[in-house]
Amino acid sequence: MKMDYLSLLKEQLNGRIAFREKRPGINQLLAPFYHEDGDMMELYLEASKVNGGKIRVCDHGMTLMRLSYSFELDTENKQRIFNKILTENQVGVENGNIYLETSPEAIYPAVMQFVQAIAKVSNMRIYKREVIQSLFYEMLEEFIEEKLAKYNPSSKVFPIEDRDDLEVDFAFEISPRPIYLFGVKDTSKARLVTISCLEFQKKKLPFKSYIVHEDFEELPKKDRTRITSAADKQFPSLDDFRLNAESYIERDKAA
C-alpha cells in the first residue's frame, strides 16, 4: 500500500517531489510548497494510527513552532481564530501536530488541501491585530445567545419602521423598557450608534441603550464624548460586559 499511494502522488505532481523516510512508516514529503519566507513546508505522510487504511498528512508540529517565533496563540481570541481556520479547512490538531486523514487514492487533493491550511495558519502572524479583532461581533453574539438567552434577545431590530439605516444589534424586550444593545469595535460604528440613539430619543421611543465596546479607549476623544452623551450604559470591553451584563439587566428589569 505504501508504494501505491507514494507513487500515485509522485505521478500526480509530475515527479516534482521526493520522499525521505524518517522512521518506518513515516515519510517526509519534499515538494515545492513554501512558506512566505521561502522555507519549504515540512510535510509528512504516515499510516493513520486510528483509522485503518487511511493516510495521515501532517506537519509534526512544525507549523505552530515556526509561528511561535513571532506570534503566540496566547489568548482566547487567537485560539478561536486558529480553531476556525482548522475547521474551515477540515484539518485537525493533536498535541500541536496539524493533520488531515485521507484515503490513499485521494492523497493528492488531501495534500493540496493541507498545504492551504498550513499557509493560512502560518499567515496568522501577518494579520495580527486586524485578524484578532475580526471575531469581536461573533463573540458578542455567542455570549448573548449562550448566557443571556433567558431574556429572549432579538437580533437586527429596526425600532423606527421607515429607517432601515438605524439598526439595533440586539433588543431585549423587558419591562419597563426594552434594552437596545449595540456592539462597537471602531469609530464608524461608534458614530452610527450615536446617531441611532439620538434618533430614537427624538422619536421618544421607550428604551435603554447598552453599548459594548471592544476597546473604549481606542476611540478618538470626540467620539468617546459623543457616544457617552447619547448612551445610557457603556461597557468598555467585552470582558466587562460578560462579567456584568446580567446584573445590569436584572437591575433594569426591577426599575
PDB file of C-alpha atoms in Angstrom:
ATOM      1  CA  MET A   1       0.000   0.000   0.000  1.00  0.00           C
ATOM      2  CA  LYS A   2       2.878   2.344   0.882  1.00  0.00           C
ATOM      3  CA  MET A   3       4.390   2.306  -2.598  1.00  0.00           C
ATOM      4  CA  ASP A   4       0.957   2.638  -4.186  1.00  0.00           C
ATOM      5  CA  TYR A   5      -0.013   5.982  -2.698  1.00  0.00           C
ATOM      6  CA  LEU A   6       3.507   7.425  -2.799  1.00  0.00           C
ATOM      7  CA  SER A   7       3.860   6.532  -6.453  1.00  0.00           C
ATOM      8  CA  LEU A   8       0.393   7.904  -7.190  1.00  0.00           C
ATOM      9  CA  LEU A   9       1.212  11.208  -5.503  1.00  0.00           C
ATOM     10  CA  LYS A  10       4.530  11.492  -7.326  1.00  0.00           C
ATOM     11  CA  GLU A  11       2.808  10.881 -10.651  1.00  0.00           C
ATOM     12  CA  GLN A  12       0.065  13.458  -9.933  1.00  0.00           C
ATOM     13  CA  LEU A  13       2.702  16.046  -9.037  1.00  0.00           C
ATOM     14  CA  ASN A  14       4.585  15.361 -12.279  1.00  0.00           C
ATOM     15  CA  GLY A  15       7.534  13.807 -10.492  1.00  0.00           C
ATOM     16  CA  ARG A  16       8.458  17.109  -8.826  1.00  0.00           C
ATOM     17  CA  ILE A  17       8.585  15.574  -5.361  1.00  0.00           C
ATOM     18  CA  ALA A  18      10.725  13.191  -3.364  1.00  0.00           C
ATOM     19  CA  PHE A  19      10.335  11.243  -0.139  1.00  0.00           C
ATOM     20  CA  ARG A  20      12.674  10.881   2.803  1.00  0.00           C
ATOM     21  CA  GLU A  21      11.909   8.086   5.228  1.00  0.00           C
ATOM     22  CA  LYS A  22      12.195   9.469   8.748  1.00  0.00           C
ATOM     23  CA  ARG A  23      11.092   6.330  10.564  1.00  0.00           C
ATOM     24  CA  PRO A  24       9.462   3.106   9.422  1.00  0.00           C
ATOM     25  CA  GLY A  25       6.041   4.084   8.031  1.00  0.00           C
ATOM     26  CA  ILE A  26       6.747   7.828   8.206  1.00  0.00           C
ATOM     27  CA  ASN A  27       7.906   9.676   5.093  1.00  0.00           C
ATOM     28  CA  GLN A  28       8.754  13.346   4.791  1.00  0.00           C
ATOM     29  CA  LEU A  29       7.331  14.846   1.611  1.00  0.00           C
ATOM     30  CA  LEU A  30       9.871  17.046  -0.177  1.00  0.00           C
ATOM     31  CA  ALA A  31       7.768  19.161  -2.536  1.00  0.00           C
ATOM     32  CA  PRO A  32       7.721  22.726  -3.955  1.00  0.00           C
ATOM     33  CA  PHE A  33       5.432  24.090  -1.254  1.00  0.00           C
ATOM     34  CA  TYR A  34       6.921  27.078   0.530  1.00  0.00           C
ATOM     35  CA  HIS A  35       6.251  29.469   3.385  1.00  0.00           C
ATOM     36  CA  GLU A  36       6.267  33.179   2.576  1.00  0.00           C
ATOM     37  CA  ASP A  37       9.862  33.498   3.776  1.00  0.00           C
ATOM     38  CA  GLY A  38      10.961  30.911   1.216  1.00  0.00           C
ATOM     39  CA  ASP A  39      11.430  27.957   3.566  1.00  0.00           C
ATOM     40  CA  MET A  40       9.950  24.680   2.402  1.00  0.00           C
ATOM     41  CA  MET A  41       6.909  23.460   4.302  1.00  0.00           C
ATOM     42  CA  GLU A  42       7.598  20.388   6.413  1.00  0.00           C
ATOM     43  CA  LEU A  43       5.025  17.777   5.435  1.00  0.00           C
ATOM     44  CA  TYR A  44       4.851  14.145   6.476  1.00  0.00           C
ATOM     45  CA  LEU A  45       2.878  11.117   5.314  1.00  0.00           C
ATOM     46  CA  GLU A  46       2.189   8.215   7.620  1.00  0.00           C
ATOM     47  CA  ALA A  47      -0.322   5.450   8.209  1.00  0.00           C
ATOM     48  CA  SER A  48      -3.146   6.558  10.499  1.00  0.00           C
ATOM     49  CA  LYS A  49      -2.954   5.019  13.967  1.00  0.00           C
ATOM     50  CA  VAL A  50      -6.709   5.398  14.400  1.00  0.00           C
ATOM     51  CA  ASN A  51      -8.319   4.794  11.021  1.00  0.00           C
ATOM     52  CA  GLY A  52      -7.001   1.628   9.440  1.00  0.00           C
ATOM     53  CA  GLY A  53      -6.169   2.046   5.758  1.00  0.00           C
ATOM     54  CA  LYS A  54      -6.139   5.836   5.989  1.00  0.00           C
ATOM     55  CA  ILE A  55      -3.109   8.008   5.355  1.00  0.00           C
ATOM     56  CA  ARG A  56      -2.324  10.927   7.646  1.00  0.00           C
ATOM     57  CA  VAL A  57      -0.850  14.079   6.118  1.00  0.00           C
ATOM     58  CA  CYS A  58       0.690  16.082   8.965  1.00  0.00           C
ATOM     59  CA  ASP A  59       3.376  18.570   9.947  1.00  0.00           C
ATOM     60  CA  HIS A  60       4.720  17.033  13.199  1.00  0.00           C
ATOM     61  CA  GLY A  61       4.151  20.352  14.989  1.00  0.00           C
ATOM     62  CA  MET A  62       6.484  22.361  12.797  1.00  0.00           C
ATOM     63  CA  THR A  63       3.914  24.968  11.683  1.00  0.00           C
ATOM     64  CA  LEU A  64       2.987  26.037  15.209  1.00  0.00           C
ATOM     65  CA  MET A  65       6.642  26.012  16.238  1.00  0.00           C
ATOM     66  CA  ARG A  66       7.503  28.393  13.365  1.00  0.00           C
ATOM     67  CA  LEU A  67       4.513  30.574  14.175  1.00  0.00           C
ATOM     68  CA  SER A  68       5.562  30.848  17.833  1.00  0.00           C
ATOM     69  CA  TYR A  69       8.732  32.718  16.860  1.00  0.00           C
ATOM     70  CA  SER A  70       6.652  35.826  16.056  1.00  0.00           C
ATOM     71  CA  PHE A  71       3.056  35.115  17.085  1.00  0.00           C
ATOM     72  CA  GLU A  72       1.881  33.266  20.197  1.00  0.00           C
ATOM     73  CA  LEU A  73      -1.548  31.653  20.462  1.00  0.00           C
ATOM     74  CA  ASP A  74      -1.735  33.072  23.960  1.00  0.00           C
ATOM     75  CA  THR A  75      -5.253  34.500  24.137  1.00  0.00           C
ATOM     76  CA  GLU A  76      -8.763  33.119  23.812  1.00  0.00           C
ATOM     77  CA  ASN A  77      -9.339  35.203  20.680  1.00  0.00           C
ATOM     78  CA  LYS A  78      -6.214  33.948  18.929  1.00  0.00           C
ATOM     79  CA  GLN A  79      -7.048  30.357  19.816  1.00  0.00           C
ATOM     80  CA  ARG A  80     -10.552  30.847  18.487  1.00  0.00           C
ATOM     81  CA  ILE A  81      -9.224  32.104  15.144  1.00  0.00           C
ATOM     82  CA  PHE A  82      -6.783  29.198  14.948  1.00  0.00           C
ATOM     83  CA  ASN A  83      -9.581  26.692  15.559  1.00  0.00           C
ATOM     84  CA  LYS A  84     -11.759  28.426  12.983  1.00  0.00           C
ATOM     85  CA  ILE A  85      -9.029  28.088  10.342  1.00  0.00           C
ATOM     86  CA  LEU A  86      -8.680  24.383  11.136  1.00  0.00           C
ATOM     87  CA  THR A  87     -12.442  23.808  10.952  1.00  0.00           C
ATOM     88  CA  GLU A  88     -12.880  25.710   7.696  1.00  0.00           C
ATOM     89  CA  ASN A  89     -10.085  23.697   6.094  1.00  0.00           C
ATOM     90  CA  GLN A  90     -11.233  20.373   7.588  1.00  0.00           C
ATOM     91  CA  VAL A  91      -7.988  19.605   9.380  1.00  0.00           C
ATOM     92  CA  GLY A  92      -7.375  18.663  12.995  1.00  0.00           C
ATOM     93  CA  VAL A  93      -4.675  19.208  15.600  1.00  0.00           C
ATOM     94  CA  GLU A  94      -3.295  16.784  18.142  1.00  0.00           C
ATOM     95  CA  ASN A  95      -0.637  17.913  20.641  1.00  0.00           C
ATOM     96  CA  GLY A  96       0.440  20.648  18.226  1.00  0.00           C
ATOM     97  CA  ASN A  97       0.548  18.304  15.239  1.00  0.00           C
ATOM     98  CA  ILE A  98      -1.771  19.591  12.491  1.00  0.00           C
ATOM     99  CA  TYR A  99      -3.098  16.725  10.391  1.00  0.00           C
ATOM    100  CA  LEU A 100      -5.553  15.587   7.744  1.00  0.00           C
ATOM    101  CA  GLU A 101      -6.544  11.954   7.192  1.00  0.00           C
ATOM    102  CA  THR A 102      -7.474  10.650   3.777  1.00  0.00           C
ATOM    103  CA  SER A 103      -7.776   7.503   1.711  1.00  0.00           C
ATOM    104  CA  PRO A 104      -4.686   6.514  -0.325  1.00  0.00           C
ATOM    105  CA  GLU A 105      -6.443   7.179  -3.630  1.00  0.00           C
ATOM    106  CA  ALA A 106      -7.334  10.740  -2.559  1.00  0.00           C
ATOM    107  CA  ILE A 107      -3.833  11.631  -1.401  1.00  0.00           C
ATOM    108  CA  TYR A 108      -3.233  14.377  -3.990  1.00  0.00           C
ATOM    109  CA  PRO A 109      -6.260  16.604  -3.189  1.00  0.00           C
ATOM    110  CA  ALA A 110      -5.650  15.954   0.516  1.00  0.00           C
ATOM    111  CA  VAL A 111      -2.069  17.225   0.282  1.00  0.00           C
ATOM    112  CA  MET A 112      -3.198  20.336  -1.601  1.00  0.00           C
ATOM    113  CA  GLN A 113      -5.924  20.997   0.969  1.00  0.00           C
ATOM    114  CA  PHE A 114      -3.437  20.511   3.802  1.00  0.00           C
ATOM    115  CA  VAL A 115      -0.899  22.877   2.239  1.00  0.00           C
ATOM    116  CA  GLN A 116      -3.591  25.569   2.002  1.00  0.00           C
ATOM    117  CA  ALA A 117      -4.474  25.102   5.680  1.00  0.00           C
ATOM    118  CA  ILE A 118      -0.817  25.318   6.743  1.00  0.00           C
ATOM    119  CA  ALA A 119      -0.394  28.531   4.721  1.00  0.00           C
ATOM    120  CA  LYS A 120      -3.380  30.125   6.471  1.00  0.00           C
ATOM    121  CA  VAL A 121      -2.147  29.161   9.932  1.00  0.00           C
ATOM    122  CA  SER A 122       1.341  30.454   9.123  1.00  0.00           C
ATOM    123  CA  ASN A 123      -0.109  33.776   7.944  1.00  0.00           C
ATOM    124  CA  MET A 124      -1.877  34.466  11.228  1.00  0.00           C
ATOM    125  CA  ARG A 125       1.208  36.399  12.281  1.00  0.00           C
ATOM    126  CA  ILE A 126       0.797  38.788   9.333  1.00  0.00           C
ATOM    127  CA  TYR A 127      -2.698  39.934  10.232  1.00  0.00           C
ATOM    128  CA  LYS A 128      -2.072  40.271  13.969  1.00  0.00           C
ATOM    129  CA  ARG A 129      -4.425  42.879  15.450  1.00  0.00           C
ATOM    130  CA  GLU A 130      -6.738  43.089  12.420  1.00  0.00           C
ATOM    131  CA  VAL A 131      -7.393  39.358  12.350  1.00  0.00           C
ATOM    132  CA  ILE A 132      -7.839  39.020  16.089  1.00  0.00           C
ATOM    133  CA  GLN A 133     -10.368  41.850  16.164  1.00  0.00           C
ATOM    134  CA  SER A 134     -12.446  40.303  13.411  1.00  0.00           C
ATOM    135  CA  LEU A 135     -14.211  37.996  15.854  1.00  0.00           C
ATOM    136  CA  PHE A 136     -15.480  40.681  18.243  1.00  0.00           C
ATOM    137  CA  TYR A 137     -19.050  40.686  16.947  1.00  0.00           C
ATOM    138  CA  GLU A 138     -19.088  36.908  16.656  1.00  0.00           C
ATOM    139  CA  MET A 139     -18.000  36.522  20.297  1.00  0.00           C
ATOM    140  CA  LEU A 140     -20.535  39.103  21.460  1.00  0.00           C
ATOM    141  CA  GLU A 141     -23.321  37.244  19.681  1.00  0.00           C
ATOM    142  CA  GLU A 142     -22.157  33.917  21.063  1.00  0.00           C
ATOM    143  CA  PHE A 143     -22.161  35.222  24.635  1.00  0.00           C
ATOM    144  CA  ILE A 144     -25.641  36.714  24.277  1.00  0.00           C
ATOM    145  CA  GLU A 145     -27.059  33.536  22.765  1.00  0.00           C
ATOM    146  CA  GLU A 146     -25.474  31.291  25.385  1.00  0.00           C
ATOM    147  CA  LYS A 147     -25.648  33.344  28.596  1.00  0.00           C
ATOM    148  CA  LEU A 148     -28.474  35.834  28.065  1.00  0.00           C
ATOM    149  CA  ALA A 149     -30.935  33.628  26.186  1.00  0.00           C
ATOM    150  CA  LYS A 150     -33.421  33.768  29.091  1.00  0.00           C
ATOM    151  CA  TYR A 151     -34.038  37.431  28.234  1.00  0.00           C
ATOM    152  CA  ASN A 152     -35.216  36.425  24.731  1.00  0.00           C
ATOM    153  CA  PRO A 153     -32.867  38.624  22.679  1.00  0.00           C
ATOM    154  CA  SER A 154     -33.808  39.533  19.108  1.00  0.00           C
ATOM    155  CA  SER A 155     -31.073  40.387  16.621  1.00  0.00           C
ATOM    156  CA  LYS A 156     -31.063  43.035  13.860  1.00  0.00           C
ATOM    157  CA  VAL A 157     -34.004  45.072  15.087  1.00  0.00           C
ATOM    158  CA  PHE A 158     -35.264  48.293  13.427  1.00  0.00           C
ATOM    159  CA  PRO A 159     -37.208  50.328  16.031  1.00  0.00           C
ATOM    160  CA  ILE A 160     -38.226  53.024  13.515  1.00  0.00           C
ATOM    161  CA  GLU A 161     -40.187  51.353  10.739  1.00  0.00           C
ATOM    162  CA  ASP A 162     -39.064  53.545   7.836  1.00  0.00           C
ATOM    163  CA  ARG A 163     -35.411  53.842   8.950  1.00  0.00           C
ATOM    164  CA  ASP A 164     -33.547  50.724   7.900  1.00  0.00           C
ATOM    165  CA  ASP A 165     -30.274  52.569   8.437  1.00  0.00           C
ATOM    166  CA  LEU A 166     -30.832  52.606  12.205  1.00  0.00           C
ATOM    167  CA  GLU A 167     -30.283  49.014  13.231  1.00  0.00           C
ATOM    168  CA  VAL A 168     -30.080  47.667  16.775  1.00  0.00           C
ATOM    169  CA  ASP A 169     -27.744  44.687  17.127  1.00  0.00           C
ATOM    170  CA  PHE A 170     -29.823  43.062  19.883  1.00  0.00           C
ATOM    171  CA  ALA A 171     -33.069  44.011  21.602  1.00  0.00           C
ATOM    172  CA  PHE A 172     -34.177  42.619  24.954  1.00  0.00           C
ATOM    173  CA  GLU A 173     -37.932  43.081  25.346  1.00  0.00           C
ATOM    174  CA  ILE A 174     -38.101  43.514  29.095  1.00  0.00           C
ATOM    175  CA  SER A 175     -40.263  45.719  31.280  1.00  0.00           C
ATOM    176  CA  PRO A 176     -40.486  48.572  31.923  1.00  0.00           C
ATOM    177  CA  ARG A 177     -38.363  49.485  28.875  1.00  0.00           C
ATOM    178  CA  PRO A 178     -36.659  47.327  26.230  1.00  0.00           C
ATOM    179  CA  ILE A 179     -32.872  47.314  26.125  1.00  0.00           C
ATOM    180  CA  TYR A 180     -31.255  48.136  22.795  1.00  0.00           C
ATOM    181  CA  LEU A 181     -27.731  46.741  22.702  1.00  0.00           C
ATOM    182  CA  PHE A 182     -25.007  47.745  20.240  1.00  0.00           C
ATOM    183  CA  GLY A 183     -21.545  46.298  19.704  1.00  0.00           C
ATOM    184  CA  VAL A 184     -18.864  48.860  18.850  1.00  0.00           C
ATOM    185  CA  LYS A 185     -15.398  47.931  17.594  1.00  0.00           C
ATOM    186  CA  ASP A 186     -14.400  51.025  15.631  1.00  0.00           C
ATOM    187  CA  THR A 187     -15.036  54.713  15.041  1.00  0.00           C
ATOM    188  CA  SER A 188     -17.529  54.289  12.202  1.00  0.00           C
ATOM    189  CA  LYS A 189     -19.751  52.008  14.285  1.00  0.00           C
ATOM    190  CA  ALA A 190     -19.482  54.355  17.272  1.00  0.00           C
ATOM    191  CA  ARG A 191     -20.755  57.255  15.159  1.00  0.00           C
ATOM    192  CA  LEU A 192     -23.633  55.204  13.735  1.00  0.00           C
ATOM    193  CA  VAL A 193     -24.646  54.069  17.224  1.00  0.00           C
ATOM    194  CA  THR A 194     -24.551  57.657  18.482  1.00  0.00           C
ATOM    195  CA  ILE A 195     -26.825  58.786  15.645  1.00  0.00           C
ATOM    196  CA  SER A 196     -29.164  55.834  16.226  1.00  0.00           C
ATOM    197  CA  CYS A 197     -29.575  56.555  19.925  1.00  0.00           C
ATOM    198  CA  LEU A 198     -30.242  60.242  19.295  1.00  0.00           C
ATOM    199  CA  GLU A 199     -32.818  59.456  16.594  1.00  0.00           C
ATOM    200  CA  PHE A 200     -34.610  57.007  18.887  1.00  0.00           C
ATOM    201  CA  GLN A 201     -34.658  59.668  21.585  1.00  0.00           C
ATOM    202  CA  LYS A 202     -36.109  62.223  19.162  1.00  0.00           C
ATOM    203  CA  LYS A 203     -38.922  59.780  18.387  1.00  0.00           C
ATOM    204  CA  LYS A 204     -39.463  59.441  22.146  1.00  0.00           C
ATOM    205  CA  LEU A 205     -39.122  55.672  21.994  1.00  0.00           C
ATOM    206  CA  PRO A 206     -39.123  53.975  25.393  1.00  0.00           C
ATOM    207  CA  PHE A 207     -35.777  52.169  25.557  1.00  0.00           C
ATOM    208  CA  LYS A 208     -32.475  51.941  27.377  1.00  0.00           C
ATOM    209  CA  SER A 209     -29.258  51.689  25.366  1.00  0.00           C
ATOM    210  CA  TYR A 210     -26.350  49.395  26.188  1.00  0.00           C
ATOM    211  CA  ILE A 211     -23.068  49.866  24.304  1.00  0.00           C
ATOM    212  CA  VAL A 212     -20.482  47.076  24.359  1.00  0.00           C
ATOM    213  CA  HIS A 213     -17.072  48.261  23.169  1.00  0.00           C
ATOM    214  CA  GLU A 214     -14.208  46.171  22.005  1.00  0.00           C
ATOM    215  CA  ASP A 215     -11.904  48.828  23.449  1.00  0.00           C
ATOM    216  CA  PHE A 216     -13.482  52.115  24.516  1.00  0.00           C
ATOM    217  CA  GLU A 217     -10.094  53.804  24.974  1.00  0.00           C
ATOM    218  CA  GLU A 218      -9.201  53.205  21.316  1.00  0.00           C
ATOM    219  CA  LEU A 219     -11.930  55.587  20.130  1.00  0.00           C
ATOM    220  CA  PRO A 220     -10.957  59.207  19.409  1.00  0.00           C
ATOM    221  CA  LYS A 221     -11.751  61.544  22.307  1.00  0.00           C
ATOM    222  CA  LYS A 222     -14.571  63.356  20.462  1.00  0.00           C
ATOM    223  CA  ASP A 223     -16.287  60.077  19.619  1.00  0.00           C
ATOM    224  CA  ARG A 224     -15.981  58.900  23.225  1.00  0.00           C
ATOM    225  CA  THR A 225     -17.626  62.126  24.352  1.00  0.00           C
ATOM    226  CA  ARG A 226     -20.472  61.932  21.825  1.00  0.00           C
ATOM    227  CA  ILE A 227     -21.361  58.321  22.461  1.00  0.00           C
ATOM    228  CA  THR A 228     -21.173  58.806  26.229  1.00  0.00           C
ATOM    229  CA  SER A 229     -23.651  61.661  25.949  1.00  0.00           C
ATOM    230  CA  ALA A 230     -26.063  59.607  23.821  1.00  0.00           C
ATOM    231  CA  ALA A 231     -25.885  56.221  25.582  1.00  0.00           C
ATOM    232  CA  ASP A 232     -27.425  55.062  28.852  1.00  0.00           C
ATOM    233  CA  LYS A 233     -24.882  52.401  29.781  1.00  0.00           C
ATOM    234  CA  GLN A 234     -21.487  51.538  28.287  1.00  0.00           C
ATOM    235  CA  PHE A 235     -19.260  48.518  28.825  1.00  0.00           C
ATOM    236  CA  PRO A 236     -15.649  49.434  27.977  1.00  0.00           C
ATOM    237  CA  SER A 237     -14.786  45.894  26.866  1.00  0.00           C
ATOM    238  CA  LEU A 238     -16.364  42.563  26.030  1.00  0.00           C
ATOM    239  CA  ASP A 239     -14.882  41.079  29.197  1.00  0.00           C
ATOM    240  CA  ASP A 240     -16.589  43.768  31.269  1.00  0.00           C
ATOM    241  CA  PHE A 241     -19.898  43.020  29.558  1.00  0.00           C
ATOM    242  CA  ARG A 242     -19.511  39.299  30.177  1.00  0.00           C
ATOM    243  CA  LEU A 243     -18.869  39.950  33.842  1.00  0.00           C
ATOM    244  CA  ASN A 244     -21.619  42.495  34.497  1.00  0.00           C
ATOM    245  CA  ALA A 245     -24.319  42.188  31.834  1.00  0.00           C
ATOM    246  CA  GLU A 246     -26.745  40.020  33.772  1.00  0.00           C
ATOM    247  CA  SER A 247     -26.637  42.126  36.924  1.00  0.00           C
ATOM    248  CA  TYR A 248     -27.400  45.288  34.935  1.00  0.00           C
ATOM    249  CA  ILE A 249     -30.262  43.666  33.053  1.00  0.00           C
ATOM    250  CA  GLU A 250     -31.750  42.410  36.315  1.00  0.00           C
ATOM    251  CA  ARG A 251     -31.438  45.876  37.809  1.00  0.00           C
ATOM    252  CA  ASP A 252     -33.221  47.437  34.830  1.00  0.00           C
ATOM    253  CA  LYS A 253     -35.961  44.849  34.999  1.00  0.00           C
ATOM    254  CA  ALA A 254     -36.648  45.810  38.599  1.00  0.00           C
ATOM    255  CA  ALA A 255     -36.613  49.553  37.924  1.00  0.00           C
TER     256      ALA A 255
END
